[in-house]
Short mmCIF file of C-alpha atoms in Angstrom, two decimals:
data_model
loop_
_atom_site.label_atom_id
_atom_site.label_comp_id
_atom_site.label_asym_id
_atom_site.label_seq_id
_atom_site.Cartn_x
_atom_site.Cartn_y
_atom_site.Cartn_z
CA MET A 1 0.01 0.23 0.03
CA THR A 2 1.30 3.50 -1.14
CA VAL A 3 1.67 6.15 1.45
CA VAL A 4 -1.06 8.50 -0.51
CA VAL A 5 -3.81 5.28 0.13
CA GLU A 6 -2.42 4.93 3.88
CA ASN A 7 -3.46 8.16 4.39
CA GLN A 8 -6.46 8.33 2.60
CA TRP A 9 -7.53 5.59 5.28
CA ILE A 10 -6.20 7.56 7.74
CA GLN A 11 -8.23 10.34 6.84
CA ARG A 12 -11.15 8.24 6.14
CA PHE A 13 -11.44 6.33 9.27
CA THR A 14 -10.87 9.79 11.82
CA GLU A 15 -13.48 11.14 9.46
CA LEU A 16 -16.52 8.80 10.83
CA ASN A 17 -14.75 8.10 13.70
CA ASP A 18 -14.80 11.54 14.55
CA SER A 19 -18.61 12.70 13.23
CA ASN A 20 -20.28 9.34 14.50
CA GLU A 21 -23.55 11.13 16.08
CA GLU A 22 -23.90 7.64 19.20
CA LEU A 23 -19.13 8.61 19.56
CA ASN A 24 -19.83 12.06 20.20
CA ALA A 25 -23.25 11.02 22.02
CA HIS A 26 -21.01 8.47 24.26
CA GLY A 27 -17.41 8.59 24.12
CA LYS A 28 -16.56 11.10 27.14
CA PHE A 29 -14.43 8.72 27.70
CA PHE A 30 -13.32 6.96 25.89
CA THR A 31 -9.20 7.67 25.88
CA CYS A 32 -7.07 3.97 25.64
CA SER A 33 -4.72 2.52 23.18
CA TYR A 34 -5.17 -0.91 21.09
CA LEU A 35 -3.47 -2.48 18.11
CA LEU A 36 -5.41 -4.10 15.35
CA ASP A 37 -3.12 -6.67 14.38
CA MET A 38 -4.50 -8.22 10.07
CA GLU A 39 -0.78 -10.00 9.92
CA SER A 40 0.13 -8.54 7.10
CA VAL A 41 -0.63 -4.67 8.50
CA GLN A 42 -0.64 -2.95 11.21
CA VAL A 43 -2.73 -0.22 12.62
CA LEU A 44 -1.78 1.11 16.22
CA ILE A 45 -5.07 3.10 16.88
CA ASP A 46 -4.67 6.38 19.46
CA MET A 47 -7.59 7.71 20.83
CA HIS A 48 -8.78 10.44 23.51
CA GLU A 49 -11.12 11.77 24.20
CA GLY A 50 -13.82 9.86 21.46
CA LYS A 51 -12.26 11.25 19.02
CA VAL A 52 -8.66 9.65 17.06
CA LYS A 53 -5.59 11.00 18.21
CA ASN A 54 -3.61 8.94 16.34
CA ILE A 55 -3.48 6.46 13.58
CA ASN A 56 0.14 4.76 13.36
CA LEU A 57 0.33 2.04 10.03
CA ASP A 58 3.67 1.54 10.39
CA PRO A 59 4.35 1.24 14.12
CA GLY A 60 7.50 -0.13 15.41
CA PRO A 61 8.40 -2.08 17.98
CA LEU A 62 8.17 -0.54 21.48
CA ASP A 63 5.03 1.62 20.60
CA ALA A 64 2.80 0.89 23.15
CA TYR A 65 -0.70 -0.10 23.97
CA ASP A 66 -3.23 -1.25 25.96
CA PHE A 67 -5.14 -4.21 24.15
CA ALA A 68 -4.84 -5.95 20.80
CA ILE A 69 -7.22 -7.40 17.95
CA ARG A 70 -4.96 -9.72 16.27
CA ALA A 71 -6.87 -12.75 13.59
CA SER A 72 -5.84 -13.40 10.08
CA GLU A 73 -6.07 -11.53 7.19
CA ASP A 74 -8.67 -13.52 5.30
CA THR A 75 -11.17 -12.81 8.98
CA TRP A 76 -10.09 -8.74 9.17
CA LYS A 77 -11.81 -9.35 5.57
CA LYS A 78 -14.95 -10.36 6.44
CA PHE A 79 -14.90 -8.61 9.36
CA SER A 80 -15.55 -5.08 7.20
CA MET A 81 -18.24 -6.07 4.66
CA PRO A 82 -21.02 -3.66 4.72
CA THR A 83 -23.40 -6.82 5.66
CA PRO A 84 -20.31 -9.35 7.08
CA PRO A 85 -21.47 -13.30 7.36
CA PRO A 86 -22.19 -15.30 10.69
CA MET A 87 -19.06 -15.68 13.16
CA TYR A 88 -17.58 -12.23 11.26
CA HIS A 89 -19.67 -9.48 12.31
CA GLY A 90 -18.51 -9.12 15.98
CA ILE A 91 -15.37 -9.87 18.15
CA TRP A 92 -16.88 -11.23 20.37
CA ALA A 93 -17.80 -13.97 17.24
CA ALA A 94 -14.61 -13.98 16.08
CA SER A 95 -13.42 -15.12 18.98
CA PHE A 96 -15.10 -17.36 19.98
CA GLN A 97 -15.91 -18.90 16.71
CA ARG A 98 -12.92 -17.75 14.62
CA ASP A 99 -9.28 -17.32 14.85
CA MET A 100 -9.99 -13.60 15.85
CA LYS A 101 -7.29 -13.00 20.26
CA LEU A 102 -8.10 -10.25 21.75
CA GLU A 103 -4.29 -9.60 23.71
CA GLY A 104 -2.42 -7.38 26.84
CA ASN A 105 -5.07 -5.27 28.69
CA ILE A 106 -8.37 -6.78 28.55
CA LEU A 107 -9.40 -5.05 31.54
CA VAL A 108 -8.51 -1.79 29.39
CA LEU A 109 -10.96 -3.31 26.75
CA MET A 110 -13.90 -3.93 28.75
CA GLN A 111 -13.78 -0.65 30.18
CA ASN A 112 -14.81 0.89 26.66
CA ILE A 113 -16.04 -1.74 24.86
CA ARG A 114 -19.64 -0.50 23.74
CA CYS A 115 -17.50 2.87 22.33
CA LEU A 116 -14.50 -0.66 20.69
CA THR A 117 -17.90 -1.88 19.19
CA THR A 118 -19.32 1.38 17.65
CA GLN A 119 -15.78 2.12 16.68
CA LEU A 120 -14.51 -1.21 14.71
CA GLU A 121 -18.32 -1.27 12.40
CA ILE A 122 -16.79 1.78 11.02
CA LEU A 123 -13.84 -0.55 9.08
CA ARG A 124 -17.55 -2.12 7.51
CA VAL A 125 -17.96 1.82 5.60
CA SER A 126 -13.67 2.92 5.26
CA GLY A 127 -12.25 -0.59 4.78
CA ILE A 128 -9.74 -1.89 6.06
CA PRO A 129 -6.15 -0.83 5.21
CA VAL A 130 -4.79 -4.14 3.62
CA MET B 1 -57.91 15.78 22.59
CA THR B 2 -56.18 12.71 21.28
CA LYS B 3 -57.82 8.70 21.81
CA ALA B 4 -54.94 6.44 24.82
CA LYS B 5 -53.89 3.68 22.55
CA PHE B 6 -54.70 0.68 24.82
CA SER B 7 -52.53 -2.29 24.71
CA PRO B 8 -54.38 -5.22 25.12
CA VAL B 9 -51.64 -7.13 27.13
CA LEU B 10 -51.85 -7.12 30.49
CA GLY B 11 -49.79 -7.68 33.55
CA ARG B 12 -50.22 -9.72 36.86
CA TYR B 13 -48.58 -11.07 39.86
CA VAL B 14 -49.30 -14.30 41.55
CA THR B 15 -47.02 -15.25 44.39
CA ILE B 16 -45.70 -18.30 44.67
CA ASP B 17 -43.45 -20.88 46.73
CA VAL B 18 -40.49 -23.01 45.54
CA ASP B 19 -38.48 -25.15 47.91
CA GLY B 20 -40.16 -23.01 50.92
CA GLU B 21 -39.12 -19.46 49.03
CA GLU B 22 -41.69 -17.18 48.65
CA TYR B 23 -41.97 -15.72 45.00
CA LYS B 24 -44.24 -12.78 43.70
CA VAL B 25 -43.71 -13.50 40.60
CA PHE B 26 -45.02 -10.99 37.76
CA TYR B 27 -45.94 -11.78 34.40
CA LEU B 28 -47.63 -10.57 31.38
CA GLU B 29 -50.24 -12.14 28.94
CA ASN B 30 -52.75 -11.45 26.06
CA GLY B 31 -54.96 -13.48 24.17
CA ALA B 32 -57.73 -17.38 24.67
CA GLY B 33 -56.49 -20.50 23.35
CA GLN B 34 -53.78 -22.81 24.05
CA PRO B 35 -51.60 -21.82 26.97
CA LEU B 36 -47.57 -20.60 25.38
CA VAL B 37 -45.18 -19.47 27.98
CA CYS B 38 -42.48 -17.94 26.95
CA GLN B 39 -38.92 -17.21 29.11
CA HIS B 40 -37.00 -14.68 28.23
CA THR B 41 -33.56 -14.45 28.26
CA ALA B 42 -30.52 -14.82 30.67
CA GLY B 43 -30.41 -11.31 32.63
CA CYS B 44 -33.53 -9.95 31.29
CA HIS B 45 -36.61 -9.55 31.20
CA ASN B 46 -40.32 -10.43 29.68
CA HIS B 47 -40.77 -7.79 27.92
CA GLN B 48 -38.36 -9.13 24.97
CA TRP B 49 -41.43 -11.27 23.85
CA ARG B 50 -43.09 -7.58 23.31
CA GLY B 51 -43.71 -8.41 19.82
CA LEU B 52 -45.66 -11.84 20.29
CA LEU B 53 -48.23 -10.89 23.45
CA GLU B 54 -49.19 -7.88 20.20
CA ASP B 55 -49.38 -10.44 17.89
CA GLU B 56 -53.30 -10.47 16.56
CA GLU B 57 -52.51 -13.71 14.90
CA ILE B 58 -50.78 -15.62 17.53
CA THR B 59 -53.08 -14.35 20.11
CA SER B 60 -56.00 -15.72 18.74
CA LYS B 61 -54.93 -18.41 19.32
CA TYR B 62 -52.84 -18.74 22.15
CA ARG B 63 -52.10 -17.64 25.13
CA VAL B 64 -49.35 -15.36 25.84
CA ILE B 65 -47.92 -15.92 28.94
CA ALA B 66 -44.48 -14.42 29.57
CA TYR B 67 -43.24 -14.17 33.32
CA ASP B 68 -40.01 -12.50 34.53
CA LEU B 69 -38.12 -14.40 36.13
CA PRO B 70 -37.01 -14.25 40.19
CA ARG B 71 -34.95 -11.60 40.66
CA HIS B 72 -35.68 -9.70 36.93
CA GLY B 73 -38.28 -7.27 35.42
CA LYS B 74 -40.66 -6.71 38.12
CA SER B 75 -40.27 -10.40 39.71
CA ASP B 76 -37.68 -9.93 42.74
CA PRO B 77 -35.50 -11.89 44.76
CA PRO B 78 -37.10 -14.27 47.56
CA LEU B 79 -39.71 -12.44 49.61
CA ASN B 80 -38.19 -14.38 53.11
CA THR B 81 -35.07 -15.26 53.13
CA GLU B 82 -31.74 -13.19 53.36
CA TRP B 83 -31.00 -13.86 49.01
CA TRP B 84 -27.95 -10.86 49.58
CA LYS B 85 -25.78 -13.34 51.53
CA GLU B 86 -25.65 -15.37 48.56
CA GLU B 87 -23.72 -15.04 45.20
CA TYR B 88 -26.38 -15.93 43.02
CA LYS B 89 -25.48 -18.60 41.16
CA LEU B 90 -28.94 -20.44 38.88
CA SER B 91 -29.74 -23.74 38.97
CA ALA B 92 -31.25 -26.59 37.07
CA GLU B 93 -33.35 -27.88 39.49
CA PHE B 94 -34.52 -24.39 40.87
CA PHE B 95 -35.10 -23.25 37.82
CA VAL B 96 -37.17 -26.22 36.90
CA LYS B 97 -38.98 -27.03 39.38
CA PHE B 98 -40.03 -22.34 39.25
CA ILE B 99 -41.40 -22.97 35.93
CA VAL B 100 -43.84 -26.32 37.55
CA THR B 101 -44.80 -24.89 39.74
CA LEU B 102 -45.68 -21.14 37.30
CA CYS B 103 -47.95 -23.57 35.24
CA ASP B 104 -49.35 -25.42 38.12
CA ALA B 105 -50.55 -21.93 40.41
CA LEU B 106 -52.05 -20.15 36.83
CA GLU B 107 -53.17 -24.14 36.36
CA LEU B 108 -52.29 -24.04 32.79
CA GLU B 109 -54.07 -27.14 30.87
CA ASN B 110 -50.96 -28.19 28.20
CA PRO B 111 -49.10 -25.36 27.77
CA ILE B 112 -46.16 -24.95 25.22
CA PHE B 113 -42.73 -23.29 26.56
CA MET B 114 -40.64 -21.73 24.96
CA GLY B 115 -37.45 -20.09 25.88
CA SER B 116 -34.52 -18.41 24.39
CA SER B 117 -31.07 -19.62 25.33
CA PHE B 118 -31.13 -20.40 28.99
CA GLY B 119 -34.79 -20.59 28.28
CA GLY B 120 -34.22 -22.72 25.61
CA ASN B 121 -31.98 -24.85 27.34
CA ILE B 122 -34.22 -25.39 30.47
CA ALA B 123 -36.70 -26.08 28.13
CA LEU B 124 -34.72 -29.03 26.93
CA GLN B 125 -34.76 -30.11 30.73
CA LEU B 126 -38.40 -30.11 30.65
CA ALA B 127 -38.44 -32.23 28.34
CA LEU B 128 -36.11 -34.12 30.06
CA HIS B 129 -37.66 -33.83 33.46
CA HIS B 130 -41.28 -33.35 33.19
CA PRO B 131 -42.88 -34.53 29.76
CA ASP B 132 -46.41 -35.03 31.31
CA ARG B 133 -46.34 -31.36 32.16
CA PHE B 134 -46.02 -30.00 29.40
CA ASP B 135 -47.68 -30.74 25.28
CA ALA B 136 -44.45 -29.58 23.92
CA VAL B 137 -41.01 -26.59 24.13
CA ILE B 138 -39.86 -25.16 21.60
CA PRO B 139 -36.24 -24.38 22.89
CA VAL B 140 -34.83 -21.52 21.08
CA GLU B 141 -31.04 -20.96 20.75
CA ALA B 142 -30.88 -24.19 22.97
CA ALA B 143 -27.74 -26.89 22.92
CA ASP B 144 -27.38 -30.42 25.46
CA TYR B 145 -24.29 -28.30 26.52
CA SER B 146 -23.12 -24.48 25.91
CA PRO B 147 -20.10 -23.65 28.04
CA GLY B 148 -17.65 -21.19 28.10
CA PHE B 149 -20.44 -17.88 29.20
CA TYR B 150 -19.80 -17.88 32.79
CA LEU B 151 -17.42 -14.99 32.93
CA ASP B 152 -16.38 -12.48 35.15
CA TRP B 153 -16.35 -9.84 33.39
CA TRP B 154 -20.31 -9.45 33.26
CA HIS B 155 -20.02 -7.56 36.45
CA HIS B 156 -16.24 -6.71 37.00
CA PRO B 157 -15.89 -3.60 39.38
CA HIS B 158 -12.99 -1.52 37.36
CA ALA B 159 -15.31 -2.15 33.87
CA ASN B 160 -18.23 -0.60 33.62
CA ALA B 161 -20.90 -4.03 34.14
CA SER B 162 -24.18 -2.86 31.89
CA GLN B 163 -21.87 -1.71 28.88
CA VAL B 164 -20.36 -4.76 29.38
CA CYS B 165 -23.11 -6.97 29.91
CA ALA B 166 -24.81 -4.98 26.62
CA SER B 167 -22.41 -5.23 24.28
CA GLY B 168 -21.17 -8.36 25.20
CA VAL B 169 -24.02 -9.61 23.89
CA TRP B 170 -24.51 -6.67 20.81
CA ASP B 171 -22.75 -9.61 18.49
CA LEU B 172 -24.59 -12.31 19.25
CA MET B 173 -27.46 -9.88 17.26
CA ALA B 174 -27.46 -10.21 13.83
CA PRO B 175 -26.94 -7.13 11.90
CA GLN B 176 -29.61 -7.33 9.49
CA SER B 177 -31.65 -6.96 12.46
CA PRO B 178 -33.26 -3.51 12.75
CA ASP B 179 -31.25 -1.27 15.04
CA LYS B 180 -33.64 -0.14 16.94
CA ASP B 181 -35.42 -3.99 18.33
CA ARG B 182 -31.22 -4.43 18.36
CA TRP B 183 -30.19 -1.47 20.43
CA ALA B 184 -33.72 -2.09 22.52
CA THR B 185 -32.41 -5.18 23.25
CA TRP B 186 -28.76 -3.76 24.42
CA PHE B 187 -30.75 -1.23 26.27
CA TYR B 188 -32.33 -4.18 28.83
CA TYR B 189 -28.71 -6.21 28.70
CA SER B 190 -27.20 -2.59 30.98
CA GLN B 191 -30.12 -2.94 33.13
CA GLY B 192 -28.94 -6.81 35.24
CA ALA B 193 -25.29 -7.25 36.00
CA GLU B 194 -25.36 -9.73 38.56
CA ALA B 195 -28.44 -11.43 37.45
CA PHE B 196 -26.95 -12.30 34.69
CA LYS B 197 -23.53 -13.35 35.91
CA GLY B 198 -25.95 -15.95 37.72
CA ASP B 199 -27.92 -17.71 35.10
CA LEU B 200 -25.15 -17.68 33.22
CA HIS B 201 -24.05 -19.93 36.28
CA PHE B 202 -27.12 -22.73 34.79
CA TYR B 203 -26.13 -21.66 30.58
CA SER B 204 -22.89 -22.36 31.04
CA VAL B 205 -22.63 -24.94 34.44
CA ASP B 206 -25.02 -26.62 35.41
CA HIS B 207 -26.41 -27.41 31.88
CA ASP B 208 -24.98 -30.51 30.70
CA LEU B 209 -27.31 -32.49 29.33
CA ARG B 210 -24.39 -34.69 27.28
CA GLY B 211 -25.07 -38.13 26.79
CA LYS B 212 -29.10 -37.61 28.16
CA LEU B 213 -30.79 -36.48 24.92
CA GLU B 214 -31.60 -39.67 24.47
CA GLN B 215 -33.66 -40.35 28.30
CA ILE B 216 -36.27 -37.32 26.38
CA GLN B 217 -39.61 -38.80 25.15
CA GLY B 218 -40.17 -37.48 22.17
CA ASP B 219 -43.46 -39.26 21.58
CA LYS B 220 -44.76 -37.23 24.68
CA VAL B 221 -43.80 -33.89 24.56
CA LYS B 222 -42.74 -32.85 20.61
CA VAL B 223 -38.85 -30.96 20.78
CA ILE B 224 -39.03 -27.46 18.08
CA MET B 225 -35.39 -25.88 18.55
CA LEU B 226 -34.94 -23.70 16.49
CA THR B 227 -31.75 -21.32 16.46
CA GLY B 228 -30.32 -18.58 14.08
CA THR B 229 -27.14 -18.24 11.62
CA TYR B 230 -26.07 -15.41 13.82
CA ASP B 231 -25.57 -17.46 17.00
CA TYR B 232 -21.94 -17.54 17.93
CA LEU B 233 -22.84 -18.93 21.12
CA THR B 234 -25.21 -21.70 20.76
CA THR B 235 -24.31 -22.22 16.75
CA THR B 236 -26.55 -24.08 14.21
CA GLU B 237 -24.26 -26.78 14.31
CA ASP B 238 -25.53 -27.48 18.13
CA GLY B 239 -28.91 -26.81 17.28
CA ARG B 240 -28.98 -29.64 15.36
CA ARG B 241 -26.69 -31.99 16.64
CA THR B 242 -28.61 -31.72 19.98
CA ALA B 243 -32.23 -32.45 17.85
CA SER B 244 -30.85 -34.93 15.91
CA GLN B 245 -30.63 -36.95 19.73
CA ILE B 246 -34.16 -36.69 20.84
CA LYS B 247 -36.57 -38.56 19.83
CA ASN B 248 -39.18 -37.15 17.02
CA ALA B 249 -37.43 -33.86 17.19
CA GLU B 250 -37.32 -30.85 14.03
CA PHE B 251 -34.97 -28.22 14.30
CA ILE B 252 -35.12 -24.86 11.81
CA GLU B 253 -32.32 -23.24 10.82
CA MET B 254 -33.51 -19.20 10.98
CA VAL B 255 -31.62 -17.15 8.70
CA ASP B 256 -30.61 -14.29 9.16
CA ILE B 257 -31.61 -13.75 12.97
CA GLY B 258 -29.67 -14.22 15.73
CA HIS B 259 -29.09 -15.12 19.94
CA PHE B 260 -32.84 -13.17 21.22
CA PRO B 261 -34.69 -13.45 17.66
CA MET B 262 -38.22 -12.36 19.47
CA SER B 263 -36.44 -9.26 20.52
CA GLU B 264 -34.26 -8.32 17.69
CA ASN B 265 -36.31 -9.11 14.75
CA TYR B 266 -39.77 -10.25 15.46
CA GLU B 267 -41.10 -10.37 11.90
CA VAL B 268 -38.48 -12.51 10.79
CA PHE B 269 -38.70 -14.78 14.41
CA LYS B 270 -42.36 -14.98 14.18
CA LYS B 271 -42.30 -16.93 10.21
CA TYR B 272 -39.88 -19.77 12.26
CA LEU B 273 -42.69 -19.86 15.23
CA GLU B 274 -45.63 -19.86 12.96
CA GLN B 275 -43.49 -23.41 11.61
CA ALA B 276 -42.49 -24.31 14.39
CA LEU B 277 -46.13 -23.86 16.05
CA ASN B 278 -48.00 -25.72 13.26
CA SER B 279 -46.04 -28.29 12.90
CA ILE B 280 -47.53 -29.29 17.05
CA GLN B 281 -51.09 -28.86 16.23
CA ALA B 282 -50.23 -31.13 12.56
CA VAL B 283 -48.83 -33.82 15.41
CA LYS B 284 -52.06 -33.33 17.16
CA ALA B 285 -54.37 -33.98 14.06
#
């Protein structure tokens, strides 16, 4: 993926997130950082009070985050379809029934579960950078 | 002045005794005919059956009764015990006894029992232990065994339990279901973290009918299982496997719907429910 395309995806995802009515209504305390591991691409998302503070598509080995959501490229592609097929339609479904793994500080994930769920569904509009 | 719109659904309390414990049970009902007794899902309440309760086609043939299990909705914990001194862990034995006692108190004849999720699992237990008390059971989103959901996250003190519970079940619903109904179901789940975990003790720990399904007298109590394709807990494979081991049982796969069919998308659920009810009536004809 070229830098230009990467930047377009980051901009698109950020706009969709920051203008999301539900996140604007409930995201006051949505402050954390997490990694989406899609095999060939890793997305480090840094959130501050419901808004995207930074997105890093080339995180280094020492870049810190609270928790990670890891799955195969195929799983993320299905997860991000406008209407995902059964068992790819959420992080619980994909963790219980497919190859998705929730790792790191799961407490932070659970503390932000409502907003995180909404934010990941934005991938069904923005697509994924893979 | 605009004329008020009254629902035909009526609510009432009945007090029953189960093992010396006194329960004031709230139930909603509408319709006339064969009783169709409805159990909500774990940690929830009878409002999940709102679509069915107001469905004129169904209630013209069936007396639909949807109750709140004790500690849920408008049914309090037992009135005469210090229930707060024990952790709530629902057992199969109590659950079965409670439902039979309630049906006896309401003097229900030949009821059909229907429940979803842990309500579906208890439907299987009722078929096993009380084949003479029920005309048929409709286990929805049920299986012989459903481990893995008795989790401390449901009421972890450092997380917002209501949001963890509600969001934990969010993707038990299908993305095709209407937003307003998915969010209503989400909202129900933001209300009862303690009951949810205690209920899941039955769902994921105490309920285990592996190796016992062949003992269900399917010639006495008709079993028709319904499972949605978006249910990640009790999958269609689980439902199909379970039904295949019960004499005369039927399995119906529900497409594009999840674990809370009656509240997440009643119009879709209704098609499958009618199929099940017609099948039950065909056996009697």
